[in-house]
Every structure is written in structure tokens, then in C-alpha cells.
Short mmCIF file of C-alpha atoms in Angstrom, two decimals:
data_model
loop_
_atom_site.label_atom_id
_atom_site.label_comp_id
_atom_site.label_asym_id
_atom_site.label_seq_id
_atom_site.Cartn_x
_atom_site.Cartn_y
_atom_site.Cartn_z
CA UNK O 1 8.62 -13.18 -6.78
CA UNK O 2 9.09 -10.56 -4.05
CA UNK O 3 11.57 -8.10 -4.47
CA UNK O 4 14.04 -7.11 -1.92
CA UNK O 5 16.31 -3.78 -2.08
CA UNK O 6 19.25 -4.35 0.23
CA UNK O 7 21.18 -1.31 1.23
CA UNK O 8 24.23 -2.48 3.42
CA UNK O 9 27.58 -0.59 2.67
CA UNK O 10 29.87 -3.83 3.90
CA UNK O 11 29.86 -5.99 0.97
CA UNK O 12 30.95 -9.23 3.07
CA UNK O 13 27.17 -8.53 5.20
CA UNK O 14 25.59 -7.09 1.57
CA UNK O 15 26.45 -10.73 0.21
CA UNK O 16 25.79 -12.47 2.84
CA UNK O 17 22.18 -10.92 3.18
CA UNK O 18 21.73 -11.78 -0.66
CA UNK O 19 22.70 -15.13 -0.43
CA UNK O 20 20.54 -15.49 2.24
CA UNK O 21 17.35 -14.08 0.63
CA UNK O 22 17.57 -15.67 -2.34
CA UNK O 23 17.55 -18.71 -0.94
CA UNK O 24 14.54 -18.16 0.58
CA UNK O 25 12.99 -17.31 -2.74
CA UNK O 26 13.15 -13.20 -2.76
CA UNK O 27 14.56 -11.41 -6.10
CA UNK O 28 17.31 -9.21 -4.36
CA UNK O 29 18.73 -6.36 -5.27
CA UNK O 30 22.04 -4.98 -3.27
CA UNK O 31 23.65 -1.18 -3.81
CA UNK O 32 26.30 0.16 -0.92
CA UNK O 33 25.35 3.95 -1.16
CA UNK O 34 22.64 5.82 0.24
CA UNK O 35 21.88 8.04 -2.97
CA UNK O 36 22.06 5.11 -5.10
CA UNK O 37 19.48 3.35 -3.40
CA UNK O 38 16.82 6.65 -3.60
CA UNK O 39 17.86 5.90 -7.40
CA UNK O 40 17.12 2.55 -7.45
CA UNK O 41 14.30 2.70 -5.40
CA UNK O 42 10.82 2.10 -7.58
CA UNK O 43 7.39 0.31 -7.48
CA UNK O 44 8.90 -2.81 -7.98
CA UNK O 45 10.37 -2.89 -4.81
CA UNK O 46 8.34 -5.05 -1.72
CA UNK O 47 11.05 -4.07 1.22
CA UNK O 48 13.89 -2.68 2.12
CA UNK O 49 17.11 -3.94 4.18
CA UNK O 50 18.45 -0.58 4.91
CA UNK O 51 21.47 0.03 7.30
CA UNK O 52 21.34 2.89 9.30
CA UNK O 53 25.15 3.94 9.05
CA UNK O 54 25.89 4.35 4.79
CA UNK O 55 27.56 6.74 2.76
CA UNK O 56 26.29 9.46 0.19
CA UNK O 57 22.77 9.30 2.15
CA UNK O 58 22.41 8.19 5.71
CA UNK O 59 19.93 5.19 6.33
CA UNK O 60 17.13 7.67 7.88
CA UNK O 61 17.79 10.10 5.23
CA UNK O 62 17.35 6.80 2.91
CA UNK O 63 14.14 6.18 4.98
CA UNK O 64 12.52 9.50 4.53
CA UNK O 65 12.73 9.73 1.32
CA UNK O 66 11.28 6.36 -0.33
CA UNK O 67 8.39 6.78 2.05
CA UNK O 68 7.81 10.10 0.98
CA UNK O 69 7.56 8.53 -2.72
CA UNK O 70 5.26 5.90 -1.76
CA UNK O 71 4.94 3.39 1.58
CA UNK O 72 7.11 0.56 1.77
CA UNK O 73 8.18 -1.73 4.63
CA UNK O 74 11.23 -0.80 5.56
CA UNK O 75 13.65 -3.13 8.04
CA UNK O 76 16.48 -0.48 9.25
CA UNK O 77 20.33 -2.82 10.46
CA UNK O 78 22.19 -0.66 13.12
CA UNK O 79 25.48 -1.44 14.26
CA UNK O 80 24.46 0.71 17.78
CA UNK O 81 22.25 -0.31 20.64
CA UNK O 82 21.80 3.28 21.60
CA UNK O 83 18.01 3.34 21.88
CA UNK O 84 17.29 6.67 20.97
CA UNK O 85 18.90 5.74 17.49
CA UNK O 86 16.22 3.05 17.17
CA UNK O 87 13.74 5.48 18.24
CA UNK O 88 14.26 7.91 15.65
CA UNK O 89 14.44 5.21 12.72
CA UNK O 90 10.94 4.05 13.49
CA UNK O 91 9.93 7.74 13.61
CA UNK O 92 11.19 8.53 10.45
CA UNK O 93 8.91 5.71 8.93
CA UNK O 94 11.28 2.36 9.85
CA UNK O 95 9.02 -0.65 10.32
CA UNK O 96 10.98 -2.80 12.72
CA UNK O 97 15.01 -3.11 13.34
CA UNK O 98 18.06 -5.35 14.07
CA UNK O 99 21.03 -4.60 15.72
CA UNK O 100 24.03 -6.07 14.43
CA UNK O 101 25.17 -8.47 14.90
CA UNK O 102 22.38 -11.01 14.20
CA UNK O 103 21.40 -14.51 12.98
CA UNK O 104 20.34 -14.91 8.84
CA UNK O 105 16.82 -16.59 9.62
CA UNK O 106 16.18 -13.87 12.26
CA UNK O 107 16.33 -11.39 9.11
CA UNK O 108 14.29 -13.83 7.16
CA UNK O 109 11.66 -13.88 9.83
CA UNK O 110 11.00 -10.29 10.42
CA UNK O 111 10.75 -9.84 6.52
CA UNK O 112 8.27 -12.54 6.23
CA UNK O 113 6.54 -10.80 9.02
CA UNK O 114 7.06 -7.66 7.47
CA UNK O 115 5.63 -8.57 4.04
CA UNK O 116 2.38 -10.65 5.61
CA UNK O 117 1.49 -7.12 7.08
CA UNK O 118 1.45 -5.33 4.04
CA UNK O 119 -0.45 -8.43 2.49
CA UNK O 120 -2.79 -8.32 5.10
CA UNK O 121 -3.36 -4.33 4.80
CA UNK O 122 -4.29 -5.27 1.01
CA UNK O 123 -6.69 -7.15 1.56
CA UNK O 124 -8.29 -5.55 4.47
CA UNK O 125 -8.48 -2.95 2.17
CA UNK O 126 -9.93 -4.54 -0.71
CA UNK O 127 -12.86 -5.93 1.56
CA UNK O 128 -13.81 -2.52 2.95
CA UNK O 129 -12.88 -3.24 6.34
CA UNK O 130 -13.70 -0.08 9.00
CA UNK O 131 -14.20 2.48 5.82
CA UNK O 132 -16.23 4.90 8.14
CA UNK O 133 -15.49 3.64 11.80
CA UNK O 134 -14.39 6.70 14.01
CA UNK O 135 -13.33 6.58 17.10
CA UNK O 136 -13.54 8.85 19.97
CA UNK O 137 -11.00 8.22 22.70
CA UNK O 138 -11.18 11.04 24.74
CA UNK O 139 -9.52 14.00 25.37
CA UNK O 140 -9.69 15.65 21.79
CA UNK O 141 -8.06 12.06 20.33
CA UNK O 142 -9.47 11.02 17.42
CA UNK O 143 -9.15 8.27 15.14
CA UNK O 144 -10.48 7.75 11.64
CA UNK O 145 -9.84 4.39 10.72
CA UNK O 146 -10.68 4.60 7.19
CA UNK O 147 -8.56 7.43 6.37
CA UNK O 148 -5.73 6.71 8.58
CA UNK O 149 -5.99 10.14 10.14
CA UNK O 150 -5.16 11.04 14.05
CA UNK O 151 -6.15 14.22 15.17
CA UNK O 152 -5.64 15.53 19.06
CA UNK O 153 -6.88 18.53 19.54
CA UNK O 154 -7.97 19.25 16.25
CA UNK O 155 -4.65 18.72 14.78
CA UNK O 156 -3.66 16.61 12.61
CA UNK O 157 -1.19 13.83 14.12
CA UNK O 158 1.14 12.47 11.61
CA UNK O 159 1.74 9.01 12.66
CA UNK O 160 4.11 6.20 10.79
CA UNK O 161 2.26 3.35 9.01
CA UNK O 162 3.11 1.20 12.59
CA UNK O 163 2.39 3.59 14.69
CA UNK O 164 -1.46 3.74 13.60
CA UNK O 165 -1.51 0.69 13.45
CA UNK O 166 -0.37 0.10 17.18
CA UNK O 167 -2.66 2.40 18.09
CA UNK O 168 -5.70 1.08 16.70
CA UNK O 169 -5.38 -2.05 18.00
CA UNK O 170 -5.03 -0.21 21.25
CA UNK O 171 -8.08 1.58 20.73
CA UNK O 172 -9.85 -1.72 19.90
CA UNK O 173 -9.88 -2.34 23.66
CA UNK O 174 -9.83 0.26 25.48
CA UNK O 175 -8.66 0.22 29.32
CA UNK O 176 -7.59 -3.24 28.71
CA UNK O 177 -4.32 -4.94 28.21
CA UNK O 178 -2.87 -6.00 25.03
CA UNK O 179 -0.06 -8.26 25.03
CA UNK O 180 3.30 -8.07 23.28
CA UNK O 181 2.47 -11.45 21.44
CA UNK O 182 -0.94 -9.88 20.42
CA UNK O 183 0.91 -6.78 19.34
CA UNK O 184 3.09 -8.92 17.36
CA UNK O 185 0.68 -10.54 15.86
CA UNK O 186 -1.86 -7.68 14.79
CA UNK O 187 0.34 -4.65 13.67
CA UNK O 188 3.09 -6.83 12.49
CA UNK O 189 1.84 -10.28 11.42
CA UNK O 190 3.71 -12.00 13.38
CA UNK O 191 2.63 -15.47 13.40
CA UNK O 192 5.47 -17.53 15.95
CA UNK O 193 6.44 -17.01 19.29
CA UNK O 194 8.19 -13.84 19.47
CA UNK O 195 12.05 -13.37 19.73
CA UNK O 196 12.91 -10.94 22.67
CA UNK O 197 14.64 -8.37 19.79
CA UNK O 198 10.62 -8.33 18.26
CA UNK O 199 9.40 -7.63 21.94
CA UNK O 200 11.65 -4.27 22.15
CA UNK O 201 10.50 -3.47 19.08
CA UNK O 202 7.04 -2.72 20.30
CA UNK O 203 8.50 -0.94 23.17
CA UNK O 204 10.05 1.03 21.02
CA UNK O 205 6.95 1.78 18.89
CA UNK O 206 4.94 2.86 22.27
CA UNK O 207 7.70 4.90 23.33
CA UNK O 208 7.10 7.09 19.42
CA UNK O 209 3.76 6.96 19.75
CA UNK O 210 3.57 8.24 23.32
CA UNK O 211 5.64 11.13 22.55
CA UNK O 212 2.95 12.06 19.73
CA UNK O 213 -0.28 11.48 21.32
CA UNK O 214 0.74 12.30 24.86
CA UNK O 215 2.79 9.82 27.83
CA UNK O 216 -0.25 9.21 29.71
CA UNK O 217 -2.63 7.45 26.77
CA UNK O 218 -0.62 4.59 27.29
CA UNK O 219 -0.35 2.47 30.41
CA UNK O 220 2.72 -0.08 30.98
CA UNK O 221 1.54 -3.24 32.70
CA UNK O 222 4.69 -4.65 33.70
CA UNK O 223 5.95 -7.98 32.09
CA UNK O 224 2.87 -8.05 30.24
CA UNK O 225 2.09 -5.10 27.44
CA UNK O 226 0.39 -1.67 27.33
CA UNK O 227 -2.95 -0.58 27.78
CA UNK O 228 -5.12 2.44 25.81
CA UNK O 229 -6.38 4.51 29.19
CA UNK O 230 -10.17 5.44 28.20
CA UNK O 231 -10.74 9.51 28.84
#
């Protein structure tokens, strides 16, 4: 059984994600302060439900410092729509977000989604997938696929778990277009139609990784997706 640490300081929304969850067959686990889930946090846990606004810790406090104990998928609940709040959660290592207020088997989706990823990483890794591949894209960018290492200039790039991940499946196709829907599906396993919520999400996730690897890398095609411009 998958285990879920939920980290919501409303109880009424803590119990209401637990309920929820454990329904859907997930062992949950719920705590209401930010220093008691760094506490509670351990290699049991599969994902966390992490609020952005708690008390003790902050959510991106929270964020930064289970993923600098070990990588976990982490789904970040903000009461704002203020992009630039979003922005900063996935920079700090967030995986995807909701804003409040939102439907039960939207949550249950993007976990799903969430947890297929990590699933898929396994065994990707397991099979040897891409140990040596490096790729070139121009410009002083470079990829190593195996070892999950960026480098632009000749410095390293430290990019979140997603954020590689977008960008290799950019870099898979250089100068052409990859939709949302095959973004979706790719770097976050997702396997239905997407929600429009999931579509900003990968807007959001260009807009980090542009800032990192440089604005111009990355071409919008309106309506459609993004493209990987080749050097």
C-alpha cells in the first residue's frame, strides 16, 4: 500500500483529503505543522500533499527540505492564484500544484499521475535505459541523460526532477513541437485527457526551466506546446 503524507493545516480539508485517499486505497498519514511533517517525513513515504501556506515551516520550506533528504513527489495546495507563487514551488522541487479550491478526484488524479512517474523512472532505471546517451544541443547546453546532469556553459545547471525531465523530452525532438498532452503524458504519466489546471502546469514548468537554461531554448507555438530550438 502506498503511503501518503498529507500536510494541510485546516483540519476540515486535512480530513477531507484523508477520507478521500483512503478510499482510493493509499495508507495516509495527516500532521497540520510544517516542522512536524520534516519529522515525520521518512522512506516510507511515496508523496506528499503539502499546502503551501502552514505554520512552524512554510510549505516551500517543507519542500526543500524532504527533497534535500531524498526525492519524493511532491503535490504543493495553494490557496493563491498568484503565478509567481506557483512558480517558485515547482522551483523549489514541487512536482505539480492545485489551487484551492478543487474537486477530490482531481487530487486523486494528479497523485496517480504523480506516482506512475516515479514507477515509470524505476523501471526505466532498472532496464538501463539512456545510461551513456549525451546530448549536445548547442550553445554550450549539455545533457547527460544517465546522470541527470545539465551543464550550459560548463556549469553545472541544477534542475528539479520535472524540469529534466521536460527538458529531455524536449531534446528528444529537437526544432519540433511537443504537445501539452504529450508533455503530460511523458514527464508526468499522465494517461487521460488533460484537465486545463494540468495544462498550466507545464506552462509553468517551461516558464522555470527557461529562466535556467536561457528564454530563447524554448519556442511557444501558440495553442499547441513548446518547441526545443536546435543551436
Amino acid at each position: 500500500m502506498q503511503r501518503v503524507l498529507v500536510v494541510e493545516d485546516d483540519p476540515v480539508i486535512a480530513d477531507a483529503l484523508r477520507r478521500r485517499l483512503e478510499a482510493e486505497g493509499f495508507a495516509v498519514e495527516v500532521c497540520h505543522d510544517g516542522r512536524v511533517a520534516v519529522e515525520r517525513f521518512d522512506d516510507s513515504v511515496d508523496l506528499l500533499v503539502l499546502d503551501v501556506m502552514l505554520p512552524g515551516l512554510d510549505g516551500l520550506e517543507v519542500c526543500r527540505r524532504v527533497q534535500a533528504q531524498r526525492p519524493v513527489p511532491v503535490l504543493m495546495l495553494t490557496a493563491r492564484a498568484d503565478e509567481t507563487d506557483r512558480l517558485i514551488g515547482l522551483g523549489v522541487g514541487a512536482d505539480d500544484y492545485l489551487t484551492k479550491p478543487f474537486s477530490p478526484r482531481e487530487l486523486v488524479a494528479r497523485v496517480r499521475a504523480l506516482l506512475r512517474r516515479v514507477q515509470r523512472a524505476e523501471e526505466l532505471a532498472r532496464a538501463k535505459v539512456s545510461r551513456s546517451e549525451q546530448l549536445d544541443l548547442g550553445k554550450g547546453l549539455m545533457v547527460d541523460v544517465g546522470g541527470r546532469r545539465v551543464e550550459l556553459s560548463g556549469q553545472e545547471v541544477h534542475l528539479t526532477r520535472t524540469e529534466f525531465d521536460l527538458l529531455h523530452a524536449l531534446a528528444q525532438r529537437p526544432g519540433r513541437v511537443v504537445t501539452r498532452e504529450q508533455m503530460l503524458a511523458e514527464v508526468w504519466a499522465w494517461p487521460d485527457p488533460p484537465t486545463s489546471g494540468a495544462s498550466r502546469t507545464v506552462d509553468s514548468h517551461v516558464k522555470t526551466l527557461r529562466r535556467k537554461i536561457g528564454p530563447e531554448r524554448i519556442r511557444t507555438v501558440h495553442g499547441v506546446g513548446y518547441a526545443l530550438e536546435p543551436s
